[in-house]
Amino acid sequence: MLFPSPVFLSIFLPTAVGLCAIFRAPRLRNALLIVLSVAFYAWGGGWNAALLIVSALFNWAISFGYLSASRTRSRLTTAAAVAFNIGVLGWFKYAGFVVRGLNILLNVLLNVLLKGADPIAIPEPAAALPLGISFFTFQALSYTLDVRAGRAEPCRNPLDLILYICLFPQLIAGPILNWRDAAAQLKVNKMSWPSAAVGLRVFACGLAQKTLLADELAKLANAAFDCPADARSAPLAWIGAVAYTLQIYLDFSGYSRMAIGLGKMLGFDFPENFRMPLAARSMGDFWKRWHITLTKWFTQYIYIPLGGNRGGRARTLRNVAVVFICTGIWHGAAWTFILWGLWNGLFVILERANWIRADRMPRPLAHIYVLMIVIIGFALFRSSDLAKAGEYIVSMFDFHALNYVRVSRLIEPLNIKAIASLAIGILVSVPVAGVRNDARGGWRKYAAGFASAALIAWSYAAIIASGHHPF
């Protein structure tokens, strides 16, 4: 049922919007949304839906410990909250990665100290990764930390916090919500048909991004990344890297756009998560446009507590490095993600230290500089391991003569549909083709409604034809 599957589009979404329109009282509607959200998550995540409830109730209970706690007890309570939230995330997402690293390290030491000894193999945890755990864990932790810092009032009703943690439109892949903003909306929860109409248009655009463009670009990217290194030419490597960059942007921003549109249909305003990042003119600017809510989370809860830009240039650059290491780790349990975070952080640091002055470059050159860093970075991000990443990036700059095998590998995935998806993907990723969500009265309103219905029907047909491809 996880969207954008046929069951979600044809059954779950109309039912959810229809029932929320019937239950107009905010409390009744919120209760209904909890039931719908838990059912939505349970369909894709099974019994891990209980983890959502436990996370919400634990953070709700712990937040009341701040009201009458001494400073020492308050610190212990905060430590317990951080340990619980990060511990749950670490166990499910990173335990296997840590155990694999420990096995390698222990066996290296064993070979040095006791040559010929039998290898050690610590069993890896078999826990399945819960859907969206990085997102709902960060929301739960931000609630507790905001209450601890006095930036937010404790939630009196545990049902409100449960809904904040598990609200289905943004549960799987964001955007990350702030409790202070969500709490005010939960009390009112105004649902209106004009807002729902705007939400439908936004949702349709996001759905089309994901199903009509990102899923098609994925085929082109897969052809390049799955091609053997000795048969992969530099043009194919660049086409694949560009296709994957567009794929992950259109997929991720499409999901965020769908979440924002669904939120509007149900009476909520979610924050913007992408703002044309591929049009950035510096890496610092890129990270103000890409996954905006994650950048704000790390700024609020890691960068500023470490000292931010106070304490001199060296400390500021150290804090930036820590944030980008955390960004890489957050995205996945692999060295490729960590190195991707360091790669992005390196250029942000070089810009902060004024060793790269993107602001003094001519505008076209600044765009090319950013795109080169981003595309190479996503080639690393897409690779299954560091060895494959090294092979792929080397092939991007291996401009040897094209032999028959390499030419055939280059031409094979370049059909009309792939070329059209690549061209349209580039067009919709720049500001001149930005989607307007505010179609006003007259013929524009009806044209926008017709276009939205057509996009949803087209996307639905594409899902039926090719199958559901989750984010």
Coordinates of C-alpha atoms in Angstrom, one line a residue:
M1 CA 0.0 0.0 0.0
L2 CA 3.0 2.3 0.4
F3 CA 2.6 5.1 -2.1
P4 CA 2.7 5.5 -5.0
S5 CA 1.3 1.9 -5.4
P6 CA -2.0 1.3 -7.2
V7 CA -3.7 0.3 -3.9
F8 CA -2.7 3.6 -2.3
L9 CA -3.8 5.7 -5.2
S10 CA -7.1 3.9 -5.9
I11 CA -8.3 2.9 -2.4
F12 CA -6.3 4.3 0.5
L13 CA -5.9 7.9 -0.6
P14 CA -9.6 8.5 -1.6
T15 CA -10.8 6.8 1.6
A16 CA -8.4 8.8 3.8
V17 CA -9.4 12.2 2.3
G18 CA -13.1 11.3 2.2
L19 CA -13.2 10.2 5.9
C20 CA -11.2 13.3 7.0
A21 CA -13.7 15.5 5.2
I22 CA -16.5 13.8 7.1
F23 CA -14.9 14.0 10.5
R24 CA -14.6 17.8 10.8
A25 CA -13.8 18.1 14.5
P26 CA -9.9 18.3 14.9
R27 CA -9.8 15.7 17.7
L28 CA -11.9 13.1 15.8
R29 CA -9.9 13.8 12.6
N30 CA -6.6 13.4 14.5
A31 CA -7.7 10.1 15.9
L32 CA -8.7 8.9 12.5
L33 CA -5.4 9.9 11.1
I34 CA -3.6 7.9 13.8
V35 CA -5.5 4.8 12.8
L36 CA -4.9 5.4 9.0
S37 CA -1.2 6.2 9.6
V38 CA -0.6 3.1 11.7
A39 CA -2.5 0.9 9.1
F40 CA -0.5 2.5 6.3
Y41 CA 2.8 1.8 8.1
A42 CA 1.8 -1.7 9.2
W43 CA 1.0 -2.7 5.6
G44 CA 4.6 -2.0 4.5
G45 CA 6.4 -2.4 7.8
G46 CA 4.5 -5.1 9.6
W47 CA 5.0 -5.3 13.4
N48 CA 7.5 -2.5 13.3
A49 CA 4.5 -0.2 13.5
A50 CA 4.6 -0.9 17.2
L51 CA 8.0 0.8 17.2
L52 CA 6.4 4.0 16.1
I53 CA 4.0 3.9 19.1
V54 CA 6.8 2.9 21.6
S55 CA 9.0 5.7 20.3
A56 CA 6.3 8.3 20.6
L57 CA 5.2 7.2 24.1
F58 CA 8.7 7.0 25.4
N59 CA 9.6 10.5 24.3
W60 CA 6.2 11.8 25.6
A61 CA 6.9 10.3 29.0
I62 CA 10.4 11.5 29.2
S63 CA 9.5 15.1 28.3
F64 CA 7.5 15.4 31.5
G65 CA 10.7 14.6 33.5
Y66 CA 11.9 18.1 32.6
L67 CA 9.1 19.9 34.4
S68 CA 10.2 19.3 38.0
A69 CA 13.7 18.0 37.4
S70 CA 16.9 19.4 38.9
R71 CA 19.7 20.3 36.5
T72 CA 21.5 17.0 37.2
R73 CA 18.4 15.0 36.7
S74 CA 17.5 16.9 33.6
R75 CA 20.9 16.0 32.1
L76 CA 20.4 12.3 32.9
T77 CA 16.9 12.5 31.3
T78 CA 18.3 14.0 28.2
A79 CA 21.1 11.3 28.1
A80 CA 18.4 8.6 28.4
A81 CA 16.3 10.1 25.6
V82 CA 19.3 10.4 23.3
A83 CA 20.5 6.9 24.2
F84 CA 17.1 5.4 23.5
N85 CA 16.5 7.2 20.2
I86 CA 20.0 6.8 18.8
G87 CA 20.2 3.3 20.2
V88 CA 17.1 2.2 18.4
L89 CA 18.3 3.8 15.2
G90 CA 21.8 2.3 15.6
W91 CA 20.6 -1.2 16.4
F92 CA 18.4 -1.5 13.3
K93 CA 20.4 0.5 10.8
Y94 CA 24.1 0.3 11.8
A95 CA 24.6 -2.8 14.0
G96 CA 25.4 -5.0 10.9
F97 CA 27.9 -2.4 9.6
V98 CA 29.6 -2.2 12.9
V99 CA 29.8 -5.9 13.3
R100 CA 31.3 -6.4 9.8
G101 CA 33.9 -3.7 10.6
L102 CA 34.7 -5.4 13.9
N103 CA 35.1 -8.8 12.2
I104 CA 37.6 -7.3 9.7
L105 CA 39.6 -5.5 12.5
L106 CA 39.7 -8.6 14.8
N107 CA 40.8 -10.9 12.1
V108 CA 43.6 -8.5 11.0
L109 CA 44.8 -8.3 14.6
L110 CA 44.5 -12.1 14.9
N111 CA 46.7 -12.6 11.8
V112 CA 49.3 -10.2 13.2
L113 CA 49.4 -11.7 16.7
L114 CA 48.7 -15.3 15.9
K115 CA 49.5 -16.3 12.4
G116 CA 47.4 -19.2 11.1
A117 CA 44.7 -18.8 13.7
D118 CA 41.1 -19.6 12.7
P119 CA 39.2 -16.5 11.6
I120 CA 36.7 -14.9 14.0
A121 CA 33.1 -14.3 12.8
I122 CA 30.8 -12.4 15.2
P123 CA 27.2 -13.1 14.0
E124 CA 25.5 -10.1 12.4
P125 CA 22.1 -9.0 13.9
A126 CA 19.2 -10.2 11.8
A127 CA 16.9 -7.3 12.6
A128 CA 15.1 -6.0 9.5
L129 CA 15.4 -2.2 8.9
P130 CA 12.0 -0.5 9.8
L131 CA 10.7 1.8 7.1
G132 CA 11.5 5.5 7.6
I133 CA 13.3 4.9 10.9
S134 CA 15.8 7.7 10.3
F135 CA 13.0 10.2 9.7
F136 CA 10.7 9.3 12.6
T137 CA 13.6 8.9 15.0
F138 CA 14.9 12.4 14.2
Q139 CA 11.4 13.8 14.7
A140 CA 11.0 12.1 18.1
L141 CA 14.5 13.2 19.2
S142 CA 13.9 16.8 18.1
Y143 CA 10.7 17.0 20.2
T144 CA 12.6 15.9 23.3
L145 CA 15.5 18.2 22.7
D146 CA 13.3 21.2 22.0
V147 CA 11.3 20.6 25.3
R148 CA 14.6 20.2 27.1
A149 CA 15.9 23.5 25.8
G150 CA 12.7 25.4 26.5
R151 CA 11.9 25.9 22.8
A152 CA 8.7 23.9 23.0
E153 CA 6.1 23.0 25.6
P154 CA 5.6 19.3 26.5
C155 CA 2.8 17.6 24.7
R156 CA -0.1 17.0 27.1
N157 CA -1.9 14.5 25.0
P158 CA 0.1 11.5 24.0
L159 CA -2.2 11.0 20.9
D160 CA -0.9 14.3 19.5
L161 CA 2.7 13.1 19.7
I162 CA 1.8 9.7 18.2
L163 CA 0.3 11.5 15.3
Y164 CA 3.3 13.8 14.9
I165 CA 5.6 10.8 14.8
C166 CA 3.5 8.6 12.4
L167 CA 1.5 11.0 10.2
F168 CA 1.5 8.9 7.0
P169 CA 2.2 11.5 4.2
Q170 CA 5.7 12.2 5.3
L171 CA 6.4 9.1 7.4
I172 CA 8.6 7.2 5.0
A173 CA 10.9 9.8 3.6
G174 CA 10.2 13.2 5.1
P175 CA 10.2 16.1 5.1
I176 CA 11.3 16.2 8.8
L177 CA 8.7 18.1 10.8
N178 CA 9.3 20.4 13.7
W179 CA 7.2 19.8 16.8
R180 CA 6.6 23.5 17.4
D181 CA 5.1 24.0 13.9
A182 CA 3.2 20.7 14.0
A183 CA 1.7 21.2 17.4
A184 CA -0.1 24.4 16.4
Q185 CA -1.6 22.6 13.3
L186 CA -2.7 19.6 15.2
K187 CA -4.9 21.8 17.5
V188 CA -6.6 23.4 14.5
N189 CA -6.3 21.0 11.6
K190 CA -8.2 23.1 9.1
M191 CA -9.2 21.2 6.0
S192 CA -10.6 23.1 3.1
W193 CA -11.4 22.3 -0.5
P194 CA -9.4 25.1 -2.0
S195 CA -6.3 23.9 0.0
A196 CA -7.1 20.3 -1.0
A197 CA -7.3 21.3 -4.7
V198 CA -3.8 22.9 -4.4
G199 CA -2.6 19.8 -2.6
L200 CA -3.9 17.6 -5.4
R201 CA -1.9 19.6 -8.0
V202 CA 1.3 19.4 -5.9
F203 CA 0.7 15.7 -5.3
A204 CA 0.2 15.1 -9.1
C205 CA 3.4 16.8 -9.9
G206 CA 5.4 14.8 -7.4
L207 CA 3.8 11.6 -8.5
A208 CA 4.7 12.3 -12.1
Q209 CA 8.3 13.2 -11.1
K210 CA 8.7 9.8 -9.4
T211 CA 6.8 7.4 -11.8
L212 CA 7.3 9.0 -15.2
L213 CA 10.8 10.4 -14.9
A214 CA 12.7 9.0 -11.9
D215 CA 11.7 5.4 -12.5
E216 CA 12.7 5.7 -16.2
L217 CA 16.0 7.4 -15.4
A218 CA 16.7 4.6 -13.0
K219 CA 16.9 2.2 -16.0
L220 CA 19.5 4.3 -17.7
A221 CA 21.5 4.7 -14.5
N222 CA 21.3 1.0 -13.8
A223 CA 22.6 0.2 -17.3
A224 CA 25.7 2.3 -16.7
F225 CA 26.4 1.3 -13.1
D226 CA 25.8 -2.5 -13.8
C227 CA 28.0 -2.4 -16.9
P228 CA 31.4 -4.2 -16.4
A229 CA 34.3 -1.7 -15.9
D230 CA 36.2 -2.9 -19.0
A231 CA 33.1 -2.3 -21.2
R232 CA 32.1 1.0 -19.7
S233 CA 33.1 4.0 -21.8
A234 CA 33.5 7.6 -20.4
P235 CA 30.4 8.8 -22.2
L236 CA 28.3 6.0 -20.8
A237 CA 29.7 6.6 -17.3
W238 CA 28.8 10.3 -17.5
I239 CA 25.4 9.6 -18.9
G240 CA 24.8 7.1 -16.0
A241 CA 26.0 9.5 -13.4
V242 CA 23.9 12.3 -14.7
A243 CA 20.9 10.0 -15.0
Y244 CA 21.3 8.9 -11.4
T245 CA 21.7 12.5 -10.1
L246 CA 18.5 13.4 -11.8
Q247 CA 16.8 10.1 -10.6
I248 CA 17.6 10.7 -7.0
Y249 CA 16.7 14.3 -7.1
L250 CA 13.4 13.7 -8.9
D251 CA 12.6 10.7 -6.8
F252 CA 13.4 12.3 -3.5
S253 CA 11.9 15.8 -4.3
G254 CA 8.9 14.0 -5.9
Y255 CA 8.3 12.1 -2.7
S256 CA 8.6 15.4 -0.7
R257 CA 6.2 17.1 -3.1
M258 CA 3.7 14.2 -2.8
A259 CA 3.9 14.5 1.0
I260 CA 3.4 18.3 0.9
G261 CA 0.4 17.8 -1.4
L262 CA -1.1 15.1 0.8
G263 CA -0.6 17.3 3.8
K264 CA -2.5 20.1 2.2
M265 CA -5.4 17.7 1.3
L266 CA -5.6 16.7 5.0
G267 CA -5.2 20.2 6.4
F268 CA -1.5 20.4 7.1
D269 CA 1.3 22.6 5.8
F270 CA 4.6 20.8 5.6
P271 CA 7.9 22.6 5.0
E272 CA 9.6 22.8 1.7
N273 CA 12.4 20.2 1.3
F274 CA 14.0 21.0 -2.0
R275 CA 14.5 24.3 -3.7
M276 CA 16.0 23.7 -7.2
P277 CA 19.3 22.4 -5.7
L278 CA 20.8 21.6 -9.1
A279 CA 20.7 25.4 -9.9
A280 CA 23.0 26.2 -7.0
R281 CA 26.2 28.2 -7.6
S282 CA 28.2 27.0 -4.6
M283 CA 28.2 23.8 -2.5
G284 CA 27.1 25.9 0.5
D285 CA 24.2 27.1 -1.6
F286 CA 23.5 23.5 -2.7
W287 CA 23.0 22.4 0.9
K288 CA 20.6 25.2 1.6
R289 CA 18.5 23.9 -1.3
W290 CA 18.9 20.1 -1.0
H291 CA 17.0 18.2 1.8
I292 CA 16.4 21.4 3.6
T293 CA 14.7 20.0 6.7
L294 CA 17.7 17.6 7.3
T295 CA 20.2 20.4 6.9
K296 CA 18.2 22.5 9.4
W297 CA 18.0 19.5 11.8
F298 CA 21.8 19.0 11.8
T299 CA 22.3 22.8 12.1
Q300 CA 20.0 23.0 15.1
Y301 CA 21.0 19.9 17.0
I302 CA 24.7 19.3 16.1
Y303 CA 26.3 22.3 14.5
I304 CA 25.0 25.0 17.0
P305 CA 25.6 22.9 20.1
L306 CA 29.2 22.3 19.0
G307 CA 29.7 26.0 18.8
G308 CA 28.5 26.8 15.3
N309 CA 30.6 29.6 13.8
R310 CA 31.7 30.9 17.2
G311 CA 35.2 30.2 18.5
G312 CA 37.3 30.9 15.4
R313 CA 37.7 29.5 11.9
A314 CA 39.4 26.2 12.8
R315 CA 36.5 25.3 15.2
T316 CA 33.9 26.3 12.7
L317 CA 35.4 24.2 10.0
R318 CA 35.7 21.3 12.4
N319 CA 32.0 21.7 13.2
V320 CA 31.1 21.7 9.5
A321 CA 33.2 18.5 9.0
V322 CA 31.3 16.8 11.9
V323 CA 27.9 17.7 10.4
F324 CA 28.8 16.2 7.0
I325 CA 30.2 13.0 8.5
C326 CA 26.9 12.7 10.4
T327 CA 25.0 13.5 7.1
G328 CA 26.8 10.6 5.3
I329 CA 26.2 8.2 8.2
W330 CA 22.5 9.2 8.3
H331 CA 22.0 8.3 4.7
G332 CA 23.2 4.7 5.1
A333 CA 25.4 2.1 6.8
A334 CA 28.3 1.9 4.3
W335 CA 31.7 3.6 3.7
T336 CA 30.4 5.0 0.4
F337 CA 27.8 7.1 2.2
I338 CA 30.4 8.3 4.8
L339 CA 32.9 9.2 2.0
W340 CA 30.0 10.9 0.1
G341 CA 29.4 13.1 3.2
L342 CA 33.1 13.9 3.5
W343 CA 33.3 14.7 -0.2
N344 CA 30.4 17.3 0.1
G345 CA 31.8 18.6 3.4
L346 CA 35.3 19.1 1.9
F347 CA 34.0 21.6 -0.7
V348 CA 31.8 23.4 1.8
I349 CA 34.8 23.7 4.1
L350 CA 37.0 25.0 1.2
E351 CA 34.3 27.6 0.4
R352 CA 34.0 28.6 4.0
A353 CA 37.8 29.0 4.3
N354 CA 37.7 31.1 1.0
W355 CA 40.1 28.7 -0.7
I356 CA 37.4 28.2 -3.4
R357 CA 35.6 31.5 -4.2
A358 CA 32.5 30.3 -6.1
D359 CA 30.9 33.7 -5.6
R360 CA 33.6 35.3 -7.8
M361 CA 33.2 32.8 -10.6
P362 CA 31.2 33.7 -13.7
R363 CA 27.7 32.3 -13.2
P364 CA 28.0 29.5 -15.9
L365 CA 31.3 28.4 -14.4
A366 CA 29.9 28.3 -10.9
H367 CA 27.0 26.1 -12.0
I368 CA 29.4 23.7 -13.8
Y369 CA 31.6 23.6 -10.7
V370 CA 28.7 22.6 -8.5
L371 CA 27.3 20.1 -10.9
M372 CA 30.7 18.4 -11.3
I373 CA 31.0 18.0 -7.5
V374 CA 27.4 16.8 -7.1
I375 CA 27.5 14.3 -10.0
I376 CA 30.8 12.8 -9.0
G377 CA 29.5 12.6 -5.4
F378 CA 26.4 10.8 -6.4
A379 CA 28.4 8.3 -8.5
L380 CA 30.1 7.5 -5.2
F381 CA 26.7 7.4 -3.4
R382 CA 25.2 5.0 -6.0
S383 CA 28.1 2.5 -5.9
S384 CA 27.8 -0.7 -3.8
D385 CA 31.2 -0.4 -2.3
L386 CA 34.4 1.7 -2.4
A387 CA 36.1 -0.6 -5.0
K388 CA 33.1 -0.2 -7.4
A389 CA 33.0 3.5 -6.7
G390 CA 36.7 3.8 -7.6
E391 CA 36.2 1.8 -10.8
Y392 CA 33.2 3.9 -11.9
I393 CA 34.8 7.3 -11.2
V394 CA 38.0 6.3 -13.0
S395 CA 35.8 5.2 -16.0
M396 CA 34.3 8.7 -16.1
F397 CA 37.7 10.2 -16.9
D398 CA 39.0 7.3 -19.1
F399 CA 38.7 8.8 -22.5
H400 CA 40.4 6.0 -24.5
A401 CA 39.2 5.2 -28.0
L402 CA 35.8 3.6 -28.1
N403 CA 35.9 0.0 -29.3
Y404 CA 33.0 -2.1 -30.6
V405 CA 32.1 -3.4 -27.2
R406 CA 32.1 0.0 -25.5
V407 CA 30.1 1.6 -28.4
S408 CA 27.4 -1.2 -28.2
R409 CA 27.2 -0.8 -24.4
L410 CA 26.7 3.0 -24.9
I411 CA 24.0 2.7 -27.6
E412 CA 22.0 -0.1 -26.0
P413 CA 20.3 1.8 -23.2
L414 CA 19.8 5.0 -25.2
N415 CA 16.3 4.5 -26.6
I416 CA 13.8 7.3 -27.3
K417 CA 12.1 7.0 -23.9
A418 CA 15.4 7.2 -22.0
I419 CA 16.6 10.2 -24.0
A420 CA 13.3 12.0 -23.6
S421 CA 13.3 11.3 -19.8
L422 CA 16.9 12.6 -19.5
A423 CA 16.0 15.8 -21.4
I424 CA 12.7 16.4 -19.5
G425 CA 14.5 15.6 -16.2
I426 CA 17.1 18.3 -16.9
L427 CA 14.4 20.8 -17.9
V428 CA 12.3 20.3 -14.7
S429 CA 15.4 20.6 -12.5
V430 CA 16.1 24.2 -13.4
P431 CA 14.2 27.3 -12.3
V432 CA 12.8 28.2 -15.7
A433 CA 10.7 25.0 -15.6
G434 CA 9.7 25.2 -12.0
V435 CA 6.2 24.1 -11.2
R436 CA 3.7 26.7 -10.0
N437 CA 1.3 25.6 -7.3
D438 CA -0.9 28.7 -7.1
A439 CA -3.0 28.5 -10.3
R440 CA -5.6 31.1 -9.7
G441 CA -9.2 31.5 -11.0
G442 CA -10.6 31.4 -14.5
W443 CA -9.3 29.0 -17.1
R444 CA -6.0 28.5 -15.3
K445 CA -7.7 26.8 -12.4
Y446 CA -9.6 24.4 -14.7
A447 CA -6.5 23.8 -16.8
A448 CA -4.5 23.0 -13.7
G449 CA -7.2 20.6 -12.5
F450 CA -7.3 18.8 -15.9
A451 CA -3.5 18.6 -16.0
S452 CA -3.4 17.1 -12.5
A453 CA -6.0 14.5 -13.3
A454 CA -4.1 13.6 -16.5
L455 CA -0.8 13.3 -14.7
I456 CA -2.3 11.0 -12.0
A457 CA -4.0 8.8 -14.7
W458 CA -0.8 8.6 -16.7
S459 CA 1.3 7.8 -13.6
Y460 CA -1.2 5.2 -12.5
A461 CA -1.0 3.5 -15.9
A462 CA 2.8 3.6 -15.7
I463 CA 2.7 1.9 -12.3
I464 CA 0.4 -0.8 -13.6
A465 CA 2.5 -1.3 -16.7
S466 CA 6.0 -1.5 -15.0
G467 CA 5.1 -2.3 -11.4
H468 CA 5.5 -0.3 -8.2
H469 CA 9.1 0.9 -7.6
P470 CA 9.4 2.2 -4.0
F471 CA 11.6 5.1 -3.1

